[in-house]
């Protein structure tokens, strides 16, 4: 299962064992089914920091189970105007 | 030191001090400008004629040592929208005016001699109108430099560029920052043209130190100041994200949400978004110099401003905000942040609102005047505005005017004012604010984005129409209160989430004024002041049919979500009547 991941505003993959370590824009192959919370744990990004998560442009909860070709965008708390 | 009002009559060039009336004593900022405009200006007057008035009012708390509280409100009948108008800005003039004891400045009348400009000079000893002389016709950068050379460094400057002098209805009112950049604008609604119509090129304020502000309950004020400061420093948005990335950090999130208006509101996604956002500005501050975490006025603890440099490390412009990076970037299909920075500098110099300028260019691009994405041609076009050439005059009069001139149907305005950087078809609540605000399309009038996109103060699905009327109303009433206080609207990110910070905000006001305002008063006053503004607009001829988005948004589906605007008219009609 292939997914596309984009991390913003300083977020990076923090898991040294993964090929995407240190990256903020990468393709990723999931070997097993997992939800967003499990995926965040997998890439070493805390669920407290990952405040806003879109999948394919739509807000999704941490319980959302990832599907093939999903595009995931993750933001820490941000604001502006 | 007693506070006083300053009435400046440009017809006979007189300046008079007046006592602050009981009705005005507890007001400030937008509440005060709108009260004065409502009481003194005929709603049907021509906005650029002798019967309009231009009011400058520091917020209630402006000039005190409360954090992030330096806002200055500017109000008048708008020549862009025809409605009542308040735009507010940071920078250093607001605090200085307040510390001179000036409650508000009311500019009225018109000079007999057309094309003659004056400056209003305010010092602790002197209040005087002087001929603008060599400052006439100057761009804001040169003017600010000349004023600091002549009158001294650190002086507060409120001014207009050539656009304001030429009475273009996209002219804004500039306020300088601590380094004398003219980039802090009360930009929206053409207030610079009103200032130009009064023959007023600048107000210069010579004031040093913290002034002599009387606190009714200094201990309560201090407690409030500490609570609010703590909240602003601890909240992740005001304490970390804004000082690190600035407001342009929103480019990517709106793009991911499919709500970043692109190529004149024809899409909600821009393929070049990642090149023009706050992350790039942050990166440039390390590789080119410049600055993030820049404060637009002393005492700001949020510091969302920035300084953007050229590739060679020399100064280019300050600040590049989200709205500007969007309007002159994504909305024009331009993905060069250097080109955006240059257009931003030109807008600051000529004296244009960057939101309206970018939306205008987007419409001109749709008409084929130049191509989407052509940054260099866009720079040339903007320069025409400053020259006052025929094409420049068209563009300087804004999005709706330009759209009509070139036969464009997709004109993204409400009450003639261009929409800012949030697509209502992808973020439904902000469309309610655009449609029903007293100011025309204005995100700051009721920032539903906080809950619809940023998950601050709650969380709502941006694509769903239900409940958005009540949400927009709540934000509009809260916003007008903050606009009255003189606090930066960005304190909302912290006070919406942190009860202690909210109480701190109230404590500072009660500590200063000796009042006992509660959270309920916050909403009650907000509703009263909004009603006052609505009443002015109704008397000026506005009806509920004006509280609508442009028709194309109801039948053109917006990619990527392919939504039209589907908030029913009844919801829009009930925002202010329920």
XYZ file of C-alpha atoms in Angstrom:
659
model
C 0.000 0.000 0.000
C 1.590 3.270 -1.167
C 0.834 6.601 0.419
C 2.100 10.171 -0.083
C 3.031 12.172 3.000
C 3.574 15.900 3.374
C 4.629 17.370 6.717
C 4.587 21.134 7.247
C 5.815 23.938 9.500
C 8.917 22.185 10.777
C 7.561 18.622 11.050
C 9.797 15.825 9.752
C 9.868 12.046 9.877
C 11.707 11.382 13.144
C 12.096 7.620 12.843
C 15.758 6.894 12.097
C 14.988 3.365 10.955
C 12.892 4.593 8.049
C 14.142 5.702 4.658
C 12.072 8.867 5.005
C 13.920 9.939 8.173
C 14.446 13.692 8.187
C 12.164 14.224 5.189
C 8.961 16.242 5.090
C 7.661 15.241 1.647
C 7.865 11.582 0.729
C 6.222 8.466 -0.666
C 5.848 5.654 1.809
C 4.999 1.973 1.538
C 2.860 0.558 4.342
C 3.466 -3.128 4.931
C 0.393 -3.490 7.107
C -2.939 -1.792 7.643
C -2.792 1.072 10.132
C -4.753 4.090 11.229
C -3.448 7.655 11.395
C -2.453 7.420 15.042
C -0.425 4.300 14.366
C 1.132 5.931 11.335
C 2.160 8.988 13.385
C 3.798 6.660 15.914
C 5.520 4.906 13.037
C 7.125 8.113 11.740
C 7.856 9.404 15.236
C 5.551 12.435 15.196
C 3.617 12.983 18.419
C -0.176 13.007 18.200
C -0.148 16.163 20.347
C 1.988 17.975 17.791
C 0.107 16.685 14.720
C -2.868 18.921 15.385
C -4.372 19.063 11.904
C -4.444 16.121 9.516
C -5.906 16.051 6.036
C -6.280 12.936 3.929
C -6.939 13.761 0.287
C -7.833 17.330 1.288
C -10.364 16.356 3.948
C -9.986 16.430 7.738
C -9.644 12.953 9.168
C -9.544 11.722 12.797
C -6.703 9.680 14.244
C -8.851 6.568 13.908
C -8.994 6.850 10.110
C -7.568 3.689 8.504
C -5.189 4.505 5.655
C -5.900 3.292 2.133
C -3.771 2.814 -0.938
C -2.904 6.084 -2.762
C -3.970 8.282 0.178
C -2.323 11.709 0.340
C -1.706 12.739 3.919
C -0.897 16.287 5.029
C 0.044 16.955 8.630
C 0.342 20.307 10.408
C 1.312 21.342 13.933
C -0.772 24.121 15.557
C -0.529 27.145 13.260
C -2.393 30.377 12.679
C -2.288 33.643 10.822
C -4.700 35.812 8.950
C -2.906 64.113 31.762
C -6.477 64.517 30.549
C -7.472 62.947 27.279
C -8.816 65.050 24.454
C -10.249 64.799 20.965
C -8.602 66.579 18.087
C -10.798 68.071 15.385
C -8.916 68.991 12.225
C -10.832 71.111 9.751
C -9.159 71.006 6.340
C -11.514 73.670 4.908
C -10.226 76.448 7.155
C -7.061 74.624 8.234
C -7.921 74.860 11.895
C -7.114 72.376 14.632
C -9.147 72.315 17.839
C -8.874 70.332 21.040
C -12.211 69.127 22.399
C -13.198 67.414 25.608
C -13.933 63.712 25.412
C -17.711 63.332 25.787
C -19.221 60.917 28.276
C -20.467 58.783 25.354
C -16.978 58.410 23.955
C -14.996 58.095 27.193
C -14.995 54.287 27.441
C -14.720 53.645 23.713
C -11.685 53.182 21.521
C -10.598 51.744 18.193
C -13.364 50.561 15.882
C -16.122 51.221 18.443
C -15.059 54.849 18.589
C -14.468 55.419 14.857
C -17.809 53.831 13.978
C -19.658 55.768 16.695
C -18.225 59.064 15.474
C -18.898 58.248 11.806
C -22.462 57.181 12.668
C -23.095 60.368 14.622
C -21.396 62.861 12.354
C -21.401 61.586 8.763
C -24.408 61.563 6.446
C -24.577 57.943 5.183
C -25.473 59.119 1.679
C -22.561 61.546 1.336
C -19.929 61.088 -1.356
C -17.024 59.354 0.381
C -14.499 61.635 -1.302
C -16.496 64.837 -0.861
C -16.361 67.468 1.882
C -18.987 65.797 4.079
C -17.167 62.551 4.798
C -14.925 62.441 7.857
C -11.795 60.461 8.540
C -11.303 59.312 12.117
C -8.151 57.927 13.727
C -8.612 56.233 17.085
C -6.146 54.199 19.127
C -7.777 51.211 20.814
C -8.949 51.353 24.434
C -5.770 49.675 25.636
C -3.371 51.087 23.000
C -0.500 53.024 24.531
C -0.510 50.979 27.732
C 2.055 48.286 28.463
C -0.409 45.467 27.711
C 1.096 42.919 25.294
C 0.450 43.184 21.530
C -1.842 46.170 21.979
C -0.605 48.806 19.522
C -3.484 48.897 17.052
C -4.765 52.103 15.532
C -8.215 52.193 13.932
C -8.984 54.353 10.927
C -12.625 54.929 10.004
C -14.744 56.739 7.410
C -17.411 56.042 4.841
C -15.587 53.858 2.331
C -15.180 54.988 -1.275
C -14.653 51.343 -2.263
C -17.699 49.769 -0.633
C -19.964 52.719 0.145
C -20.379 51.249 3.644
C -19.049 52.380 6.963
C -15.419 51.309 7.200
C -12.840 50.596 9.826
C -9.391 49.282 9.045
C -6.745 48.933 11.706
C -2.994 48.649 11.677
C -0.045 47.971 13.908
C 3.148 49.955 13.691
C 4.239 52.698 16.054
C 1.814 55.631 15.490
C -1.121 54.251 17.520
C 0.794 54.004 20.780
C 2.285 57.461 20.315
C -1.077 59.099 19.635
C -2.540 57.458 22.743
C 0.452 58.503 24.856
C -0.028 62.119 23.784
C -3.465 61.855 25.401
C -5.315 61.981 22.091
C -8.519 59.940 22.251
C -9.295 60.376 18.546
C -8.473 62.616 15.600
C -11.409 63.697 13.434
C -10.427 65.075 10.043
C -13.200 66.928 8.237
C -13.807 69.365 5.362
C -11.593 69.764 2.336
C -8.927 72.304 1.347
C -10.090 75.000 -1.043
C -6.992 74.593 -3.179
C -7.138 71.279 -5.061
C -3.928 69.268 -5.212
C -2.459 70.974 -2.176
C -1.366 68.686 0.646
C -0.634 69.202 4.306
C 0.895 67.324 7.186
C -0.500 67.294 10.708
C 2.308 67.524 13.231
C 1.674 66.313 16.762
C 4.174 66.800 19.580
C 3.732 67.142 23.350
C 3.926 70.929 22.886
C 2.571 71.564 19.392
C -0.378 70.596 17.267
C -0.161 72.172 13.838
C -0.987 71.790 10.169
C 1.968 72.481 7.910
C 2.237 72.484 4.139
C 3.490 69.126 2.855
C 5.787 70.873 0.360
C 8.394 68.499 -1.059
C 6.622 65.477 0.440
C 3.765 65.869 -2.031
C 3.820 63.171 -4.694
C 6.403 61.095 -2.878
C 6.184 57.347 -2.380
C 5.973 56.130 1.187
C 9.573 54.937 1.491
C 11.080 58.254 0.444
C 8.556 60.232 2.451
C 9.218 58.301 5.642
C 12.958 58.734 5.179
C 12.625 62.484 4.594
C 10.413 62.888 7.669
C 12.873 61.056 9.947
C 15.717 63.143 8.492
C 13.882 66.396 9.081
C 12.036 65.766 12.366
C 14.051 63.018 13.999
C 14.361 59.248 14.115
C 11.680 57.197 15.803
C 8.790 59.472 14.828
C 5.442 57.829 14.141
C 4.157 58.376 10.611
C 0.693 57.829 9.203
C 0.679 58.569 5.496
C -0.575 58.041 1.995
C 1.340 57.376 -1.197
C 0.534 58.592 -4.708
C -2.516 56.276 -4.919
C -4.138 58.122 -2.047
C -3.219 61.494 -3.479
C -4.861 60.457 -6.787
C -7.990 59.351 -4.862
C -7.807 55.768 -6.085
C -10.242 53.678 -4.113
C -7.701 50.960 -3.439
C -5.509 53.396 -1.531
C -4.626 52.404 2.017
C -3.295 54.303 5.015
C 0.294 53.471 5.952
C 1.704 53.290 9.464
C 5.436 52.974 9.984
C 7.112 50.250 12.010
C 10.010 50.706 14.458
C 12.537 50.677 11.558
C 10.447 53.194 9.556
C 9.165 50.706 6.982
C 5.770 51.921 5.747
C 4.425 48.354 5.545
C 1.845 48.373 8.355
C -1.345 49.306 6.549
C -4.892 50.127 7.489
C -5.286 48.825 4.002
C -8.835 47.973 3.231
C -11.658 50.013 1.809
C -9.874 52.954 0.240
C -9.298 54.990 3.387
C -6.123 56.349 1.787
C -8.291 57.993 -0.859
C -10.393 59.623 1.873
C -7.182 60.944 3.441
C -6.125 62.192 0.002
C -9.483 63.878 -0.491
C -8.851 65.799 2.740
C -5.501 67.025 1.409
C -3.725 65.247 4.243
C -0.467 63.617 3.161
C 0.693 62.550 6.602
C 0.270 62.749 10.335
C 3.582 62.770 12.172
C 3.753 62.045 15.883
C 6.752 63.090 17.928
C 6.442 61.311 21.254
C 8.910 59.379 23.369
C 8.559 57.145 26.406
C 5.530 55.484 27.904
C 3.491 58.654 28.348
C 1.354 59.380 31.357
C -1.528 56.957 31.202
C -3.939 56.874 34.150
C -4.878 53.373 35.326
C -8.066 53.134 37.410
C -6.843 49.937 39.069
C -3.130 49.444 38.369
C -2.942 46.165 40.280
C -5.762 44.567 38.282
C -4.238 45.838 35.049
C -0.883 44.314 35.970
C -2.447 40.967 36.846
C -4.295 40.958 33.542
C -1.178 41.876 31.640
C 0.700 38.969 33.199
C -2.075 36.458 32.510
C -2.460 37.503 28.911
C 1.285 37.619 28.266
C 1.659 34.132 29.726
C -1.163 32.834 27.522
C 0.289 34.402 24.376
C 3.701 32.940 25.122
C 2.372 29.479 25.966
C -0.139 28.982 23.168
C 1.450 27.070 20.300
C 0.106 29.457 17.635
C 1.006 32.799 19.226
C 4.073 31.535 21.078
C 5.671 29.360 18.409
C 4.115 29.226 14.939
C 3.565 32.949 14.312
C 6.999 34.145 15.459
C 8.706 31.292 13.572
C 6.890 31.332 10.254
C 4.730 34.460 10.220
C 1.197 34.545 8.889
C 2.231 33.090 5.512
C 2.441 29.696 7.204
C -1.213 29.480 6.160
C -0.410 29.131 2.452
C 0.160 25.388 2.654
C -2.727 24.542 4.948
C -5.282 26.414 2.863
C -3.818 24.777 -0.209
C -4.117 21.316 1.336
C -7.691 22.128 2.365
C -8.458 23.076 -1.237
C -9.347 26.595 -0.109
C -6.440 28.669 -1.465
C -8.005 30.864 -4.163
C -5.920 30.382 -7.279
C -5.855 32.176 -10.656
C -8.705 34.533 -9.886
C -10.732 32.134 -7.792
C -10.891 29.413 -10.440
C -9.326 26.697 -8.254
C -8.667 26.026 -4.572
C -5.225 24.567 -5.157
C -2.016 26.164 -6.422
C 0.770 23.886 -7.624
C 3.370 26.499 -6.607
C 2.067 26.926 -3.039
C 5.088 25.352 -1.367
C 7.348 28.021 -2.939
C 5.566 31.038 -1.464
C 4.692 30.105 2.129
C 6.006 30.939 5.579
C 8.361 27.972 5.584
C 10.258 29.567 2.658
C 10.356 32.949 4.387
C 11.770 31.245 7.466
C 14.383 29.440 5.345
C 15.353 32.663 3.577
C 15.835 34.412 6.919
C 18.645 31.900 7.530
C 20.177 31.855 4.056
C 19.673 35.497 2.986
C 19.422 37.330 6.283
C 16.263 39.305 6.919
C 14.179 38.330 9.902
C 11.305 36.295 11.240
C 9.900 37.030 14.696
C 9.862 40.750 13.899
C 7.655 42.976 16.079
C 5.615 45.626 14.260
C 5.483 47.735 17.410
C 7.202 47.803 20.797
C 5.509 45.518 23.308
C 4.321 42.893 20.857
C 5.010 39.429 22.258
C 3.658 37.545 19.220
C 6.059 39.067 16.657
C 4.483 37.614 13.514
C 6.109 40.191 11.219
C 9.160 39.561 9.055
C 11.812 41.216 6.919
C 12.448 39.616 3.528
C 15.750 40.155 1.733
C 16.885 39.988 -1.893
C 18.946 36.941 -2.958
C 22.099 39.034 -2.412
C 21.169 39.630 1.218
C 20.118 43.274 0.873
C 16.846 44.526 2.324
C 13.795 44.100 0.126
C 10.524 44.497 2.040
C 8.758 44.135 5.374
C 6.475 42.366 5.997
C 5.376 39.661 3.550
C 2.082 38.524 5.036
C -0.111 35.561 4.192
C -2.696 37.706 2.447
C -0.042 39.321 0.285
C 1.803 36.099 -0.585
C -1.582 34.718 -1.633
C -3.036 37.727 -3.491
C 0.060 38.585 -5.502
C 1.114 34.921 -5.649
C -1.397 32.069 -5.909
C -4.236 34.309 -7.012
C -2.091 35.504 -9.928
C -0.532 32.081 -10.566
C 2.860 33.529 -9.550
C 5.205 31.219 -7.650
C 8.236 33.507 -7.340
C 8.431 34.850 -3.812
C 10.969 37.421 -5.011
C 8.432 38.787 -7.509
C 5.770 38.776 -4.808
C 8.119 40.647 -2.466
C 8.761 43.239 -5.177
C 5.033 43.773 -5.763
C 4.556 43.980 -2.018
C 7.210 46.722 -1.895
C 5.525 48.595 -4.752
C 2.143 48.411 -2.967
C 3.752 49.719 0.231
C 5.346 52.551 -1.713
C 2.396 53.630 -3.857
C 0.062 53.082 -0.932
C -2.156 50.198 -2.012
C -3.967 47.464 -0.120
C -2.173 44.289 -1.205
C -5.292 42.111 -1.007
C -7.224 44.351 -3.365
C -4.153 44.832 -5.588
C -3.641 41.093 -6.068
C -7.316 40.435 -6.648
C -7.309 43.263 -9.203
C -4.334 41.778 -11.031
C -6.076 38.395 -11.000
C -9.087 39.876 -12.760
C -6.831 41.712 -15.238
C -5.053 38.418 -15.945
C -8.348 36.675 -16.520
C -9.200 39.421 -19.005
C -5.940 38.692 -20.832
C -4.278 42.036 -20.065
C -1.277 39.939 -19.024
C -0.893 36.190 -18.475
C -1.386 34.330 -15.221
C 1.996 33.555 -13.752
C 3.854 36.437 -15.380
C 5.437 38.105 -12.359
C 7.545 40.557 -14.341
C 4.567 41.916 -16.274
C 2.566 42.105 -13.060
C 5.317 44.260 -11.551
C 5.160 46.547 -14.599
C 1.374 46.859 -14.293
C 1.554 47.748 -10.616
C 4.099 50.435 -11.392
C 1.554 51.976 -13.790
C -0.714 52.589 -10.795
C 1.898 54.815 -9.214
C 2.346 56.738 -12.452
C -1.384 57.374 -12.737
C -1.483 56.250 -16.368
C -4.910 55.295 -17.778
C -4.356 51.556 -17.119
C -2.907 52.440 -13.734
C -5.999 54.472 -12.856
C -8.222 51.513 -13.727
C -6.208 49.064 -11.639
C -5.883 51.520 -8.753
C -9.627 51.591 -8.435
C -9.795 47.952 -7.487
C -11.104 44.575 -8.484
C -14.739 45.345 -9.303
C -13.870 48.449 -11.307
C -11.178 46.604 -13.275
C -13.483 43.651 -13.893
C -16.116 45.950 -15.345
C -13.563 47.804 -17.449
C -12.457 44.546 -19.066
C -15.759 42.651 -19.221
C -14.919 39.985 -16.646
C -17.773 38.054 -15.006
C -15.764 36.224 -12.340
C -15.222 39.152 -9.999
C -14.520 37.968 -6.436
C -15.952 40.842 -4.392
C -18.673 41.568 -1.868
C -19.896 45.155 -1.833
C -17.062 45.895 -4.270
C -14.338 44.792 -1.848
C -12.120 41.901 -2.933
C -12.249 38.642 -1.067
C -9.162 37.730 0.922
C -7.256 34.446 0.859
C -9.933 31.937 1.844
C -12.246 30.404 -0.769
C -15.824 30.443 0.483
C -16.794 27.422 -1.621
C -14.223 25.376 0.311
C -14.640 27.136 3.675
C -18.331 27.893 3.990
C -18.359 29.896 7.213
C -15.936 32.532 6.000
C -18.322 33.116 3.091
C -21.004 34.041 5.625
C -18.632 36.600 7.115
C -17.753 37.979 3.656
C -21.434 38.295 2.757
C -22.736 39.754 5.997
C -19.892 41.792 7.442
C -20.482 45.530 7.670
C -17.248 46.046 5.737
C -17.634 44.042 2.517
C -15.547 40.882 2.009
C -13.221 40.912 4.991
C -11.789 37.862 6.749
C -10.793 39.856 9.813
C -14.432 40.821 10.434
C -15.253 37.299 11.639
C -12.436 34.817 11.339
C -14.268 31.491 11.189
C -11.058 30.029 9.744
C -9.942 29.561 13.358
C -12.406 26.713 13.870
C -13.017 25.670 10.264
C -9.350 25.164 9.341
C -7.057 25.752 12.313
C -8.917 23.837 15.064
C -8.654 26.778 17.428
C -11.629 27.466 19.715
C -13.371 24.331 18.429
C -13.479 22.368 15.208
C -15.969 22.456 12.337
C -16.056 20.886 8.879
C -15.258 23.677 6.400
C -17.260 22.053 3.585
C -20.501 21.838 5.532
C -22.961 24.750 5.351
C -24.957 23.970 8.507
C -24.360 26.062 11.642
C -22.188 28.560 9.799
C -24.591 31.478 10.300
C -24.331 31.322 14.074
C -20.598 30.746 13.848
C -20.017 33.807 11.654
C -22.202 35.926 13.916
C -20.276 34.835 16.994
C -16.959 35.667 15.400
C -18.199 39.032 14.126
C -19.416 40.162 17.550
C -16.231 39.006 19.260
C -14.057 40.611 16.610
C -15.556 44.072 16.852
C -14.880 44.006 20.582
C -11.223 43.111 20.033
C -11.029 45.777 17.309
C -12.257 48.270 19.906
C -9.657 47.268 22.473
C -6.592 47.943 20.349
C -5.335 44.445 20.921
C -4.021 42.662 17.861
C -6.694 40.287 16.584
C -4.144 37.482 16.845
C -4.578 37.404 20.634
C -7.793 35.565 19.713
C -5.845 32.362 19.022
C -4.801 32.285 22.680
C -7.897 33.711 24.362
C -10.224 31.347 22.480
C -8.366 28.346 23.891
C -7.106 29.594 27.267
C -9.659 30.914 29.814
C -6.920 32.566 31.893
C -5.676 34.558 28.908
C -9.245 35.651 28.137
C -9.693 36.801 31.733
C -6.339 38.573 31.510
C -7.557 40.508 28.500
C -10.692 41.584 30.385
C -8.654 42.439 33.499
C -6.398 44.798 31.573
C -9.413 46.689 30.248
C -11.174 46.785 33.604
C -7.909 47.736 35.308
C -7.412 50.619 32.909
C -10.982 51.926 32.753
C -12.309 51.017 36.205
C -15.122 49.027 34.616
C -16.272 45.529 35.516
C -16.825 44.070 32.075
C -17.532 40.350 31.838
C -17.501 37.861 28.978
C -21.222 38.574 28.500
C -20.496 42.281 28.022
C -17.951 41.288 25.405
C -20.767 39.821 23.276
C -23.375 42.438 24.195
C -21.177 45.392 23.229
C -20.085 43.615 20.087
C -23.705 43.143 19.013
C -24.553 46.791 19.806
C -21.636 48.173 17.827
C -22.352 45.886 14.879
C -25.966 47.095 14.912
C -24.719 50.678 14.797
C -22.614 49.906 11.719
C -25.498 48.025 10.081
C -27.776 51.003 10.672
C -25.324 53.300 8.877
C -25.161 50.893 5.939
C -28.946 50.611 5.731
C -29.226 54.394 5.691
C -26.604 54.425 2.919
C -28.936 52.208 0.858
C -27.743 48.664 1.556
C -30.274 45.836 1.822
C -30.107 42.101 2.445
C -29.662 41.559 -1.300
C -26.233 43.125 -0.905
C -25.332 40.467 1.683
C -24.533 37.875 -0.972
C -21.479 36.354 -2.572
C -20.876 36.984 -6.281
C -23.167 34.891 -8.456
C -20.444 32.778 -10.093
C -19.738 31.115 -6.748
C -23.257 29.712 -6.735
C -22.907 27.952 -10.105
C -19.172 27.351 -10.736
C -17.818 24.295 -8.940
C -14.452 24.861 -7.326
C -11.777 22.184 -7.722
C -10.541 20.075 -5.999
C -13.671 19.486 -3.881
C -16.023 20.652 -6.632
C -18.360 22.506 -4.312
C -20.467 25.532 -5.140
C -21.449 28.003 -2.415
C -24.482 26.436 -0.819
C -25.193 28.420 2.331
C -28.859 29.384 1.855
C -29.840 33.046 1.614
C -32.085 32.659 4.678
C -29.034 31.869 6.800
C -27.262 34.950 5.495
C -30.375 37.067 6.174
C -30.638 35.793 9.735
C -27.045 36.449 10.782
C -27.819 39.910 12.103
C -31.550 39.603 12.702
C -31.589 36.586 15.009
